[in-house]
């Protein structure tokens, strides 16, 4: 017989999940109700309205996919690309690489714009790719690359795609709620986020938004969307259809209670205030790390405040330090990925983990465990 599971209490300062506020955990523990209960239908509408606020959009089709950020990514590609079509994909880290995988698995053809890990997507290279591939249907890029802590110039990239008549698919998993995301302001056609990064919810939901040009593309498809579960035509009849919701799948009821509460907290604080808080905590972290001789390898112009790469000093081992942080302080930070593996730590200041308390704890713990 297994006893019930009581997880250790952690301080989450890795690349996600971030710390979840007790209000959000309490919301998740409320009574499960039917997913077609009128009370649940009301909360779905409320989640949609608050997601529009977070994405800064008036897009009607704005909701949460039942699945992690990766399902939001997949939803964008499977709905917007048909077999044989071309899409320009910018790869400057791990998640750009996954976009390429998605394009290929749709039977579409990725045109890759490569940038070194640790650099932003280069708009000049994108311009060249657009010019060489005027028949491409979409431009896809990651706004905030969690593998490298780099922000790319979303507004400029979207403008270039629009001028060429291409749709934009933008990964805002790590940016949403942490830095400015302007879906309408930038003219983004499709974007996907994640619940467990700067929104500070438990993992498992992916907020998405689709604009009118993206929806027109879905309507005009000649082939069926190859994923039944992620087919927008079906899922929007469930999330859309005001007063007339039809069963598609059983929404994760309690997970949506949590997202609702987290978004309500974001509304109370105000998106601009939350973004300023992330920036202020980042500045404090940089100072605190400098005081113990640690530096950040990413250029300050393109650094993400919510995801900080920190160079591991020469002669210091990566994994034992992270283990000591976890064992002695219950504090989780992330390791490096790809070309940064073993060379950096990744310190997240996402959502509830973007606080002065977190910064001070992390710096003190690092000071204590470093040789
Ligand atoms: C975390 C992350 C994802 C994937 O989200 P999951 O919830 O882990 O599936 C996608 N893109 C970026 C930029 C991320 O940081």
mmCIF file of C-alpha atoms and ligand atoms in Angstrom:
data_model
loop_
_atom_site.group_PDB
_atom_site.id
_atom_site.type_symbol
_atom_site.label_atom_id
_atom_site.label_comp_id
_atom_site.label_asym_id
_atom_site.label_seq_id
_atom_site.Cartn_x
_atom_site.Cartn_y
_atom_site.Cartn_z
ATOM 1 C CA UNK A 1 0.000 0.000 0.000
ATOM 2 C CA UNK A 2 1.281 3.456 -0.853
ATOM 3 C CA UNK A 3 0.839 6.257 1.634
ATOM 4 C CA UNK A 4 -0.364 9.600 0.332
ATOM 5 C CA UNK A 5 2.312 11.723 -1.292
ATOM 6 C CA UNK A 6 3.421 14.899 0.402
ATOM 7 C CA UNK A 7 5.882 16.775 -1.822
ATOM 8 C CA UNK A 8 8.804 18.605 -0.226
ATOM 9 C CA UNK A 9 8.394 22.359 0.057
ATOM 10 C CA UNK A 10 10.602 23.946 -2.612
ATOM 11 C CA UNK A 11 11.525 27.413 -3.716
ATOM 12 C CA UNK A 12 11.238 27.236 -7.501
ATOM 13 C CA UNK A 13 13.798 29.383 -9.306
ATOM 14 C CA UNK A 14 14.478 27.277 -12.367
ATOM 15 C CA UNK A 15 13.105 27.610 -15.913
ATOM 16 C CA UNK A 16 9.600 26.642 -14.732
ATOM 17 C CA UNK A 17 7.464 25.694 -12.957
ATOM 18 C CA UNK A 18 7.625 28.792 -10.765
ATOM 19 C CA UNK A 19 6.295 29.123 -7.232
ATOM 20 C CA UNK A 20 2.515 28.873 -7.050
ATOM 21 C CA UNK A 21 0.736 31.278 -4.723
ATOM 22 C CA UNK A 22 -1.350 29.702 -1.897
ATOM 23 C CA UNK A 23 -4.415 31.458 -3.344
ATOM 24 C CA UNK A 24 -3.950 29.539 -6.595
ATOM 25 C CA UNK A 25 -3.343 26.226 -4.804
ATOM 26 C CA UNK A 26 -6.458 26.821 -2.706
ATOM 27 C CA UNK A 27 -8.507 27.552 -5.831
ATOM 28 C CA UNK A 28 -7.350 24.252 -7.298
ATOM 29 C CA UNK A 29 -8.548 22.384 -4.195
ATOM 30 C CA UNK A 30 -12.156 23.608 -4.530
ATOM 31 C CA UNK A 31 -15.007 21.260 -5.445
ATOM 32 C CA UNK A 32 -14.800 19.679 -8.837
ATOM 33 C CA UNK A 33 -17.919 20.484 -10.846
ATOM 34 C CA UNK A 34 -19.138 19.264 -14.213
ATOM 35 C CA UNK A 35 -17.434 20.828 -17.205
ATOM 36 C CA UNK A 36 -20.818 21.726 -18.720
ATOM 37 C CA UNK A 37 -22.192 23.068 -15.428
ATOM 38 C CA UNK A 38 -23.439 26.649 -15.964
ATOM 39 C CA UNK A 39 -21.036 27.757 -13.220
ATOM 40 C CA UNK A 40 -18.141 26.241 -15.135
ATOM 41 C CA UNK A 41 -19.263 27.796 -18.399
ATOM 42 C CA UNK A 42 -19.122 31.155 -16.622
ATOM 43 C CA UNK A 43 -15.573 30.586 -15.395
ATOM 44 C CA UNK A 44 -14.461 29.605 -18.908
ATOM 45 C CA UNK A 45 -15.733 32.949 -20.190
ATOM 46 C CA UNK A 46 -13.946 34.714 -17.393
ATOM 47 C CA UNK A 47 -10.675 32.885 -18.154
ATOM 48 C CA UNK A 48 -10.995 33.897 -21.811
ATOM 49 C CA UNK A 49 -11.529 37.542 -20.900
ATOM 50 C CA UNK A 50 -8.558 37.590 -18.546
ATOM 51 C CA UNK A 51 -6.328 35.834 -21.088
ATOM 52 C CA UNK A 52 -7.185 38.586 -23.584
ATOM 53 C CA UNK A 53 -5.913 41.012 -20.962
ATOM 54 C CA UNK A 54 -2.677 39.031 -20.497
ATOM 55 C CA UNK A 55 -2.064 38.694 -24.255
ATOM 56 C CA UNK A 56 -3.179 42.285 -24.901
ATOM 57 C CA UNK A 57 -5.576 41.230 -27.601
ATOM 58 C CA UNK A 58 -9.220 41.479 -28.520
ATOM 59 C CA UNK A 59 -9.049 38.134 -30.354
ATOM 60 C CA UNK A 60 -12.252 36.219 -29.786
ATOM 61 C CA UNK A 61 -10.441 32.902 -30.084
ATOM 62 C CA UNK A 62 -8.337 33.175 -26.931
ATOM 63 C CA UNK A 63 -8.507 30.262 -24.509
ATOM 64 C CA UNK A 64 -6.424 27.628 -22.717
ATOM 65 C CA UNK A 65 -5.539 24.370 -24.432
ATOM 66 C CA UNK A 66 -5.803 21.410 -22.056
ATOM 67 C CA UNK A 67 -2.145 20.477 -22.029
ATOM 68 C CA UNK A 68 1.293 21.983 -21.379
ATOM 69 C CA UNK A 69 2.952 24.710 -23.468
ATOM 70 C CA UNK A 70 4.056 22.095 -25.986
ATOM 71 C CA UNK A 71 0.415 21.410 -26.900
ATOM 72 C CA UNK A 72 -0.103 25.123 -27.558
ATOM 73 C CA UNK A 73 2.903 25.016 -29.857
ATOM 74 C CA UNK A 74 1.545 21.974 -31.632
ATOM 75 C CA UNK A 75 -1.939 23.524 -31.914
ATOM 76 C CA UNK A 76 -0.515 26.512 -33.790
ATOM 77 C CA UNK A 77 1.429 24.448 -36.301
ATOM 78 C CA UNK A 78 -1.111 21.704 -37.006
ATOM 79 C CA UNK A 79 -3.897 24.213 -37.620
ATOM 80 C CA UNK A 80 -1.983 26.759 -39.670
ATOM 81 C CA UNK A 81 0.144 24.550 -41.926
ATOM 82 C CA UNK A 82 -0.864 22.019 -44.531
ATOM 83 C CA UNK A 83 1.336 19.307 -46.037
ATOM 84 C CA UNK A 84 3.804 20.681 -48.565
ATOM 85 C CA UNK A 85 3.576 24.289 -47.356
ATOM 86 C CA UNK A 86 6.659 26.223 -46.355
ATOM 87 C CA UNK A 87 7.259 27.966 -43.047
ATOM 88 C CA UNK A 88 10.235 30.070 -42.011
ATOM 89 C CA UNK A 89 11.398 28.969 -38.561
ATOM 90 C CA UNK A 90 13.900 30.933 -36.502
ATOM 91 C CA UNK A 91 16.137 28.728 -34.380
ATOM 92 C CA UNK A 92 18.292 30.347 -31.688
ATOM 93 C CA UNK A 93 17.800 27.783 -28.937
ATOM 94 C CA UNK A 94 16.028 24.601 -27.870
ATOM 95 C CA UNK A 95 12.459 25.750 -28.415
ATOM 96 C CA UNK A 96 13.078 27.059 -31.935
ATOM 97 C CA UNK A 97 14.371 23.559 -32.659
ATOM 98 C CA UNK A 98 11.065 22.115 -31.483
ATOM 99 C CA UNK A 99 9.177 24.448 -33.811
ATOM 100 C CA UNK A 100 11.163 22.979 -36.700
ATOM 101 C CA UNK A 101 10.178 19.465 -35.540
ATOM 102 C CA UNK A 102 6.541 20.520 -35.470
ATOM 103 C CA UNK A 103 6.664 21.917 -39.007
ATOM 104 C CA UNK A 104 8.225 18.698 -40.290
ATOM 105 C CA UNK A 105 5.666 16.518 -38.542
ATOM 106 C CA UNK A 106 2.885 18.515 -40.226
ATOM 107 C CA UNK A 107 4.368 17.388 -43.532
ATOM 108 C CA UNK A 108 5.331 21.003 -44.161
ATOM 109 C CA UNK A 109 8.761 22.307 -45.138
ATOM 110 C CA UNK A 110 10.772 24.370 -42.634
ATOM 111 C CA UNK A 111 13.104 27.076 -43.931
ATOM 112 C CA UNK A 112 15.522 27.539 -41.052
ATOM 113 C CA UNK A 113 17.019 30.851 -39.977
ATOM 114 C CA UNK A 114 19.788 29.867 -37.574
ATOM 115 C CA UNK A 115 21.312 32.052 -34.932
ATOM 116 C CA UNK A 116 23.865 31.077 -32.357
ATOM 117 C CA UNK A 117 22.557 30.059 -28.924
ATOM 118 C CA UNK A 118 22.750 33.161 -26.767
ATOM 119 C CA UNK A 119 21.967 35.563 -29.620
ATOM 120 C CA UNK A 120 18.645 37.091 -30.595
ATOM 121 C CA UNK A 121 16.992 36.164 -33.899
ATOM 122 C CA UNK A 122 18.741 38.325 -36.510
ATOM 123 C CA UNK A 123 16.126 40.336 -38.472
ATOM 124 C CA UNK A 124 18.549 40.748 -41.395
ATOM 125 C CA UNK A 125 18.729 36.983 -41.844
ATOM 126 C CA UNK A 126 14.956 36.766 -41.576
ATOM 127 C CA UNK A 127 14.589 39.440 -44.279
ATOM 128 C CA UNK A 128 16.849 37.395 -46.551
ATOM 129 C CA UNK A 129 14.830 34.229 -45.898
ATOM 130 C CA UNK A 130 11.557 36.026 -46.584
ATOM 131 C CA UNK A 131 12.927 37.412 -49.839
ATOM 132 C CA UNK A 132 14.195 34.009 -50.942
ATOM 133 C CA UNK A 133 10.938 32.255 -49.962
ATOM 134 C CA UNK A 134 8.036 34.554 -50.856
ATOM 135 C CA UNK A 135 5.792 31.465 -51.001
ATOM 136 C CA UNK A 136 6.290 30.665 -47.290
ATOM 137 C CA UNK A 137 2.999 30.707 -45.395
ATOM 138 C CA UNK A 138 4.273 31.578 -41.949
ATOM 139 C CA UNK A 139 7.125 32.969 -39.903
ATOM 140 C CA UNK A 140 7.619 31.255 -36.536
ATOM 141 C CA UNK A 141 9.896 32.342 -33.725
ATOM 142 C CA UNK A 142 10.345 32.183 -29.959
ATOM 143 C CA UNK A 143 9.926 35.552 -28.261
ATOM 144 C CA UNK A 144 11.683 34.544 -25.033
ATOM 145 C CA UNK A 145 14.111 31.610 -25.462
ATOM 146 C CA UNK A 146 14.134 29.858 -22.110
ATOM 147 C CA UNK A 147 17.150 27.766 -23.065
ATOM 148 C CA UNK A 148 19.338 30.861 -23.471
ATOM 149 C CA UNK A 149 17.581 33.678 -21.591
ATOM 150 C CA UNK A 150 17.334 35.759 -24.765
ATOM 151 C CA UNK A 151 14.546 38.051 -26.000
ATOM 152 C CA UNK A 152 14.079 38.558 -29.729
ATOM 153 C CA UNK A 153 12.566 41.645 -31.390
ATOM 154 C CA UNK A 154 9.015 40.407 -31.792
ATOM 155 C CA UNK A 155 7.533 43.662 -33.106
ATOM 156 C CA UNK A 156 10.074 43.938 -35.909
ATOM 157 C CA UNK A 157 9.852 40.266 -36.912
ATOM 158 C CA UNK A 158 6.045 40.431 -37.020
ATOM 159 C CA UNK A 159 6.124 43.583 -39.155
ATOM 160 C CA UNK A 160 8.413 41.893 -41.680
ATOM 161 C CA UNK A 161 6.164 38.828 -41.918
ATOM 162 C CA UNK A 162 3.056 40.966 -42.328
ATOM 163 C CA UNK A 163 4.611 43.006 -45.118
ATOM 164 C CA UNK A 164 5.315 39.726 -46.917
ATOM 165 C CA UNK A 165 1.774 38.421 -46.338
ATOM 166 C CA UNK A 166 2.955 35.648 -44.023
ATOM 167 C CA UNK A 167 1.288 34.602 -40.787
ATOM 168 C CA UNK A 168 3.221 34.863 -37.538
ATOM 169 C CA UNK A 169 3.400 32.071 -34.960
ATOM 170 C CA UNK A 170 5.000 33.321 -31.766
ATOM 171 C CA UNK A 171 6.073 31.334 -28.691
ATOM 172 C CA UNK A 172 5.348 33.515 -25.663
ATOM 173 C CA UNK A 173 5.527 30.690 -23.091
ATOM 174 C CA UNK A 174 8.178 32.409 -21.001
ATOM 175 C CA UNK A 175 7.364 36.009 -21.915
ATOM 176 C CA UNK A 176 3.630 36.049 -21.066
ATOM 177 C CA UNK A 177 3.188 37.968 -17.811
ATOM 178 C CA UNK A 178 6.927 38.625 -17.428
ATOM 179 C CA UNK A 179 7.807 41.056 -20.206
ATOM 180 C CA UNK A 180 5.655 43.014 -22.624
ATOM 181 C CA UNK A 181 3.648 40.822 -25.034
ATOM 182 C CA UNK A 182 1.527 42.816 -27.495
ATOM 183 C CA UNK A 183 -0.494 40.417 -29.602
ATOM 184 C CA UNK A 184 -2.639 43.127 -31.217
ATOM 185 C CA UNK A 185 0.038 45.828 -31.119
ATOM 186 C CA UNK A 186 2.503 43.641 -33.003
ATOM 187 C CA UNK A 187 -0.109 42.011 -35.224
ATOM 188 C CA UNK A 188 0.679 38.480 -34.034
ATOM 189 C CA UNK A 189 -1.563 35.929 -35.793
ATOM 190 C CA UNK A 190 -1.102 33.008 -33.415
ATOM 191 C CA UNK A 191 0.610 32.823 -30.033
ATOM 192 C CA UNK A 192 0.868 30.240 -27.293
ATOM 193 C CA UNK A 193 1.897 30.476 -23.648
ATOM 194 C CA UNK A 194 2.238 28.205 -20.650
ATOM 195 C CA UNK A 195 0.605 28.247 -17.240
ATOM 196 C CA UNK A 196 3.685 27.448 -15.139
ATOM 197 C CA UNK A 197 6.113 30.207 -16.083
ATOM 198 C CA UNK A 198 5.336 33.883 -15.413
ATOM 199 C CA UNK A 199 1.643 33.163 -14.744
ATOM 200 C CA UNK A 200 2.723 30.992 -11.774
ATOM 201 C CA UNK A 201 0.122 28.265 -12.109
ATOM 202 C CA UNK A 202 0.711 24.562 -11.862
ATOM 203 C CA UNK A 203 1.824 23.152 -15.238
ATOM 204 C CA UNK A 204 -0.654 21.630 -17.665
ATOM 205 C CA UNK A 205 -2.468 24.452 -19.465
ATOM 206 C CA UNK A 206 -1.453 26.417 -22.532
ATOM 207 C CA UNK A 207 -3.113 29.777 -23.166
ATOM 208 C CA UNK A 208 -3.437 30.426 -26.904
ATOM 209 C CA UNK A 209 -4.781 33.194 -29.089
ATOM 210 C CA UNK A 210 -5.613 33.202 -32.792
ATOM 211 C CA UNK A 211 -6.323 36.340 -34.822
ATOM 212 C CA UNK A 212 -8.658 36.766 -37.817
ATOM 213 C CA UNK A 213 -6.025 36.005 -40.489
ATOM 214 C CA UNK A 214 -5.088 32.766 -38.720
ATOM 215 C CA UNK A 215 -8.738 31.732 -38.436
ATOM 216 C CA UNK A 216 -9.314 32.477 -42.121
ATOM 217 C CA UNK A 217 -6.388 30.191 -42.910
ATOM 218 C CA UNK A 218 -7.889 27.392 -40.822
ATOM 219 C CA UNK A 219 -11.257 27.838 -42.606
ATOM 220 C CA UNK A 220 -9.576 27.725 -46.014
ATOM 221 C CA UNK A 221 -7.705 24.460 -45.388
ATOM 222 C CA UNK A 222 -7.979 21.822 -48.079
ATOM 223 C CA UNK A 223 -6.918 19.035 -45.735
ATOM 224 C CA UNK A 224 -8.207 18.074 -42.300
ATOM 225 C CA UNK A 225 -6.130 19.118 -39.311
ATOM 226 C CA UNK A 226 -4.204 15.908 -38.594
ATOM 227 C CA UNK A 227 -4.764 16.178 -34.835
ATOM 228 C CA UNK A 228 -8.353 15.580 -33.804
ATOM 229 C CA UNK A 229 -7.723 16.886 -30.287
ATOM 230 C CA UNK A 230 -6.091 20.132 -31.390
ATOM 231 C CA UNK A 231 -8.367 20.881 -34.369
ATOM 232 C CA UNK A 232 -9.459 24.484 -33.783
ATOM 233 C CA UNK A 233 -12.727 23.926 -35.644
ATOM 234 C CA UNK A 234 -13.745 21.392 -32.995
ATOM 235 C CA UNK A 235 -12.166 22.812 -29.876
ATOM 236 C CA UNK A 236 -13.535 26.326 -30.441
ATOM 237 C CA UNK A 237 -17.081 24.936 -30.498
ATOM 238 C CA UNK A 238 -16.350 23.872 -26.937
ATOM 239 C CA UNK A 239 -14.511 26.985 -25.737
ATOM 240 C CA UNK A 240 -16.341 29.428 -28.023
ATOM 241 C CA UNK A 241 -20.026 28.758 -28.610
ATOM 242 C CA UNK A 242 -21.448 31.135 -25.964
ATOM 243 C CA UNK A 243 -24.581 29.540 -24.541
ATOM 244 C CA UNK A 244 -24.139 26.608 -26.886
ATOM 245 C CA UNK A 245 -21.087 24.655 -25.825
ATOM 246 C CA UNK A 246 -20.722 21.224 -27.293
ATOM 247 C CA UNK A 247 -18.739 18.453 -25.675
ATOM 248 C CA UNK A 248 -15.277 18.064 -27.126
ATOM 249 C CA UNK A 249 -13.160 16.773 -24.244
ATOM 250 C CA UNK A 250 -13.485 17.112 -20.497
ATOM 251 C CA UNK A 251 -11.679 20.303 -19.550
ATOM 252 C CA UNK A 252 -9.298 19.984 -16.575
ATOM 253 C CA UNK A 253 -11.802 21.688 -14.296
ATOM 254 C CA UNK A 254 -9.636 22.283 -11.223
ATOM 255 C CA UNK A 255 -6.607 23.301 -13.273
ATOM 256 C CA UNK A 256 -8.804 26.011 -14.805
ATOM 257 C CA UNK A 257 -9.839 27.163 -11.322
ATOM 258 C CA UNK A 258 -6.124 27.666 -10.674
ATOM 259 C CA UNK A 259 -5.560 29.570 -13.908
ATOM 260 C CA UNK A 260 -8.584 31.719 -13.165
ATOM 261 C CA UNK A 261 -7.188 32.646 -9.756
ATOM 262 C CA UNK A 262 -3.689 33.335 -11.105
ATOM 263 C CA UNK A 263 -5.132 35.600 -13.807
ATOM 264 C CA UNK A 264 -7.312 37.353 -11.241
ATOM 265 C CA UNK A 265 -4.137 38.044 -9.249
ATOM 266 C CA UNK A 266 -2.460 39.388 -12.383
ATOM 267 C CA UNK A 267 -5.423 41.708 -12.945
ATOM 268 C CA UNK A 268 -5.276 42.905 -9.344
ATOM 269 C CA UNK A 269 -1.585 43.672 -9.575
ATOM 270 C CA UNK A 270 -1.832 45.021 -13.114
ATOM 271 C CA UNK A 271 0.163 43.678 -16.052
ATOM 272 C CA UNK A 272 2.447 46.725 -16.234
ATOM 273 C CA UNK A 273 3.213 46.491 -12.528
ATOM 274 C CA UNK A 274 3.980 42.773 -12.841
ATOM 275 C CA UNK A 275 6.330 43.443 -15.757
ATOM 276 C CA UNK A 276 8.078 46.204 -13.793
ATOM 277 C CA UNK A 277 8.432 43.836 -10.829
ATOM 278 C CA UNK A 278 10.211 41.265 -13.020
ATOM 279 C CA UNK A 279 12.594 43.960 -14.287
ATOM 280 C CA UNK A 280 13.331 45.276 -10.787
ATOM 281 C CA UNK A 281 14.011 41.772 -9.411
ATOM 282 C CA UNK A 282 16.306 41.045 -12.332
ATOM 283 C CA UNK A 283 18.327 44.200 -11.612
ATOM 284 C CA UNK A 284 18.625 43.175 -7.968
ATOM 285 C CA UNK A 285 19.695 39.664 -8.903
ATOM 286 C CA UNK A 286 22.420 40.945 -11.228
ATOM 287 C CA UNK A 287 23.762 43.106 -8.400
ATOM 288 C CA UNK A 288 23.581 40.314 -5.822
ATOM 289 C CA UNK A 289 25.369 37.898 -8.156
ATOM 290 C CA UNK A 290 28.075 40.434 -8.970
ATOM 291 C CA UNK A 291 28.698 40.807 -5.242
ATOM 292 C CA UNK A 292 29.640 37.106 -5.071
ATOM 293 C CA UNK A 293 31.666 37.241 -8.265
ATOM 294 C CA UNK A 294 29.133 35.703 -10.641
ATOM 295 C CA UNK A 295 28.460 37.132 -14.076
ATOM 296 C CA UNK A 296 25.756 36.801 -16.714
ATOM 297 C CA UNK A 297 26.982 35.807 -20.184
ATOM 298 C CA UNK A 298 24.031 37.197 -22.155
ATOM 299 C CA UNK A 299 24.229 40.738 -23.557
ATOM 300 C CA UNK A 300 22.170 43.026 -21.283
ATOM 301 C CA UNK A 301 20.210 44.465 -24.266
ATOM 302 C CA UNK A 302 18.589 41.119 -25.014
ATOM 303 C CA UNK A 303 18.474 39.543 -21.562
ATOM 304 C CA UNK A 304 15.236 38.187 -20.194
ATOM 305 C CA UNK A 305 14.601 39.448 -16.676
ATOM 306 C CA UNK A 306 12.654 36.291 -15.852
ATOM 307 C CA UNK A 307 15.300 33.788 -16.981
ATOM 308 C CA UNK A 308 18.911 34.495 -16.120
ATOM 309 C CA UNK A 309 21.883 32.571 -17.441
ATOM 310 C CA UNK A 310 24.736 32.705 -14.935
ATOM 311 C CA UNK A 311 28.253 31.603 -15.923
ATOM 312 C CA UNK A 312 29.588 28.773 -13.781
ATOM 313 C CA UNK A 313 33.018 29.899 -12.516
ATOM 314 C CA UNK A 314 36.074 27.939 -13.704
ATOM 315 C CA UNK A 315 36.722 24.876 -11.609
ATOM 316 C CA UNK A 316 33.207 24.778 -10.154
ATOM 317 C CA UNK A 317 31.100 21.709 -10.929
ATOM 318 C CA UNK A 318 27.551 22.281 -12.183
ATOM 319 C CA UNK A 319 25.402 19.452 -10.811
ATOM 320 C CA UNK A 320 26.846 19.241 -7.242
ATOM 321 C CA UNK A 321 26.112 22.933 -6.676
ATOM 322 C CA UNK A 322 22.527 22.581 -7.875
ATOM 323 C CA UNK A 323 22.130 19.510 -5.703
ATOM 324 C CA UNK A 324 23.514 21.332 -2.659
ATOM 325 C CA UNK A 325 21.100 24.235 -3.303
ATOM 326 C CA UNK A 326 18.214 21.779 -3.385
ATOM 327 C CA UNK A 327 19.324 19.603 -0.464
ATOM 328 C CA UNK A 328 20.406 22.366 1.888
ATOM 329 C CA UNK A 329 18.012 25.161 0.972
ATOM 330 C CA UNK A 330 15.150 23.481 -0.889
ATOM 331 C CA UNK A 331 15.896 25.917 -3.694
ATOM 332 C CA UNK A 332 15.724 24.791 -7.310
ATOM 333 C CA UNK A 333 17.704 26.437 -10.093
ATOM 334 C CA UNK A 334 18.152 25.058 -13.606
ATOM 335 C CA UNK A 335 21.147 23.716 -15.493
ATOM 336 C CA UNK A 336 22.243 24.723 -18.978
ATOM 337 C CA UNK A 337 20.927 23.156 -22.184
ATOM 338 C CA UNK A 338 22.595 22.416 -25.513
ATOM 339 C CA UNK A 339 25.789 24.389 -26.049
ATOM 340 C CA UNK A 340 25.367 25.913 -22.560
ATOM 341 C CA UNK A 341 25.208 22.551 -20.743
ATOM 342 C CA UNK A 342 27.655 22.494 -17.824
ATOM 343 C CA UNK A 343 28.626 26.119 -18.506
ATOM 344 C CA UNK A 344 25.718 28.021 -16.951
ATOM 345 C CA UNK A 345 22.988 27.863 -14.398
ATOM 346 C CA UNK A 346 19.550 29.176 -15.225
ATOM 347 C CA UNK A 347 17.907 31.223 -12.507
ATOM 348 C CA UNK A 348 14.235 31.895 -13.040
ATOM 349 C CA UNK A 349 12.472 34.946 -11.638
ATOM 350 C CA UNK A 350 9.069 34.037 -12.978
ATOM 351 C CA UNK A 351 5.714 35.174 -11.640
ATOM 352 C CA UNK A 352 5.550 34.609 -7.886
ATOM 353 C CA UNK A 353 9.257 33.755 -7.938
ATOM 354 C CA UNK A 354 10.023 37.325 -9.041
ATOM 355 C CA UNK A 355 10.325 38.778 -5.562
ATOM 356 C CA UNK A 356 13.046 40.460 -3.530
ATOM 357 C CA UNK A 357 12.795 37.580 -1.078
ATOM 358 C CA UNK A 358 13.585 35.054 -3.807
ATOM 359 C CA UNK A 359 16.540 37.098 -5.041
ATOM 360 C CA UNK A 360 18.016 37.389 -1.544
ATOM 361 C CA UNK A 361 17.465 33.696 -0.768
ATOM 362 C CA UNK A 362 19.038 32.559 -4.014
ATOM 363 C CA UNK A 363 22.100 34.791 -3.658
ATOM 364 C CA UNK A 364 22.590 33.750 -0.015
ATOM 365 C CA UNK A 365 22.217 30.059 -0.854
ATOM 366 C CA UNK A 366 24.676 30.331 -3.745
ATOM 367 C CA UNK A 367 27.175 32.123 -1.529
ATOM 368 C CA UNK A 368 26.853 29.352 1.047
ATOM 369 C CA UNK A 369 27.358 26.432 -1.331
ATOM 370 C CA UNK A 370 29.990 27.862 -3.666
ATOM 371 C CA UNK A 371 33.545 26.752 -2.848
HETATM 372 C C1 LIG B 1 8.589 25.743 -21.248
HETATM 373 C C2 LIG B 1 8.575 26.164 -22.673
HETATM 374 C C3 LIG B 1 7.838 25.480 -23.648
HETATM 375 C C4 LIG B 1 7.135 24.176 -23.377
HETATM 376 O O1 LIG B 1 6.226 24.249 -22.373
HETATM 377 P P1 LIG B 1 5.780 22.886 -21.602
HETATM 378 O O2 LIG B 1 4.739 23.364 -20.671
HETATM 379 O O3 LIG B 1 7.019 22.380 -20.924
HETATM 380 O O4 LIG B 1 5.288 21.942 -22.612
HETATM 381 C C5 LIG B 1 7.809 25.994 -24.920
HETATM 382 N N1 LIG B 1 8.483 27.113 -25.240
HETATM 383 C C6 LIG B 1 9.220 27.790 -24.336
HETATM 384 C C7 LIG B 1 9.927 29.025 -24.757
HETATM 385 C C8 LIG B 1 9.283 27.340 -23.025
HETATM 386 O O5 LIG B 1 10.013 28.006 -22.135
#
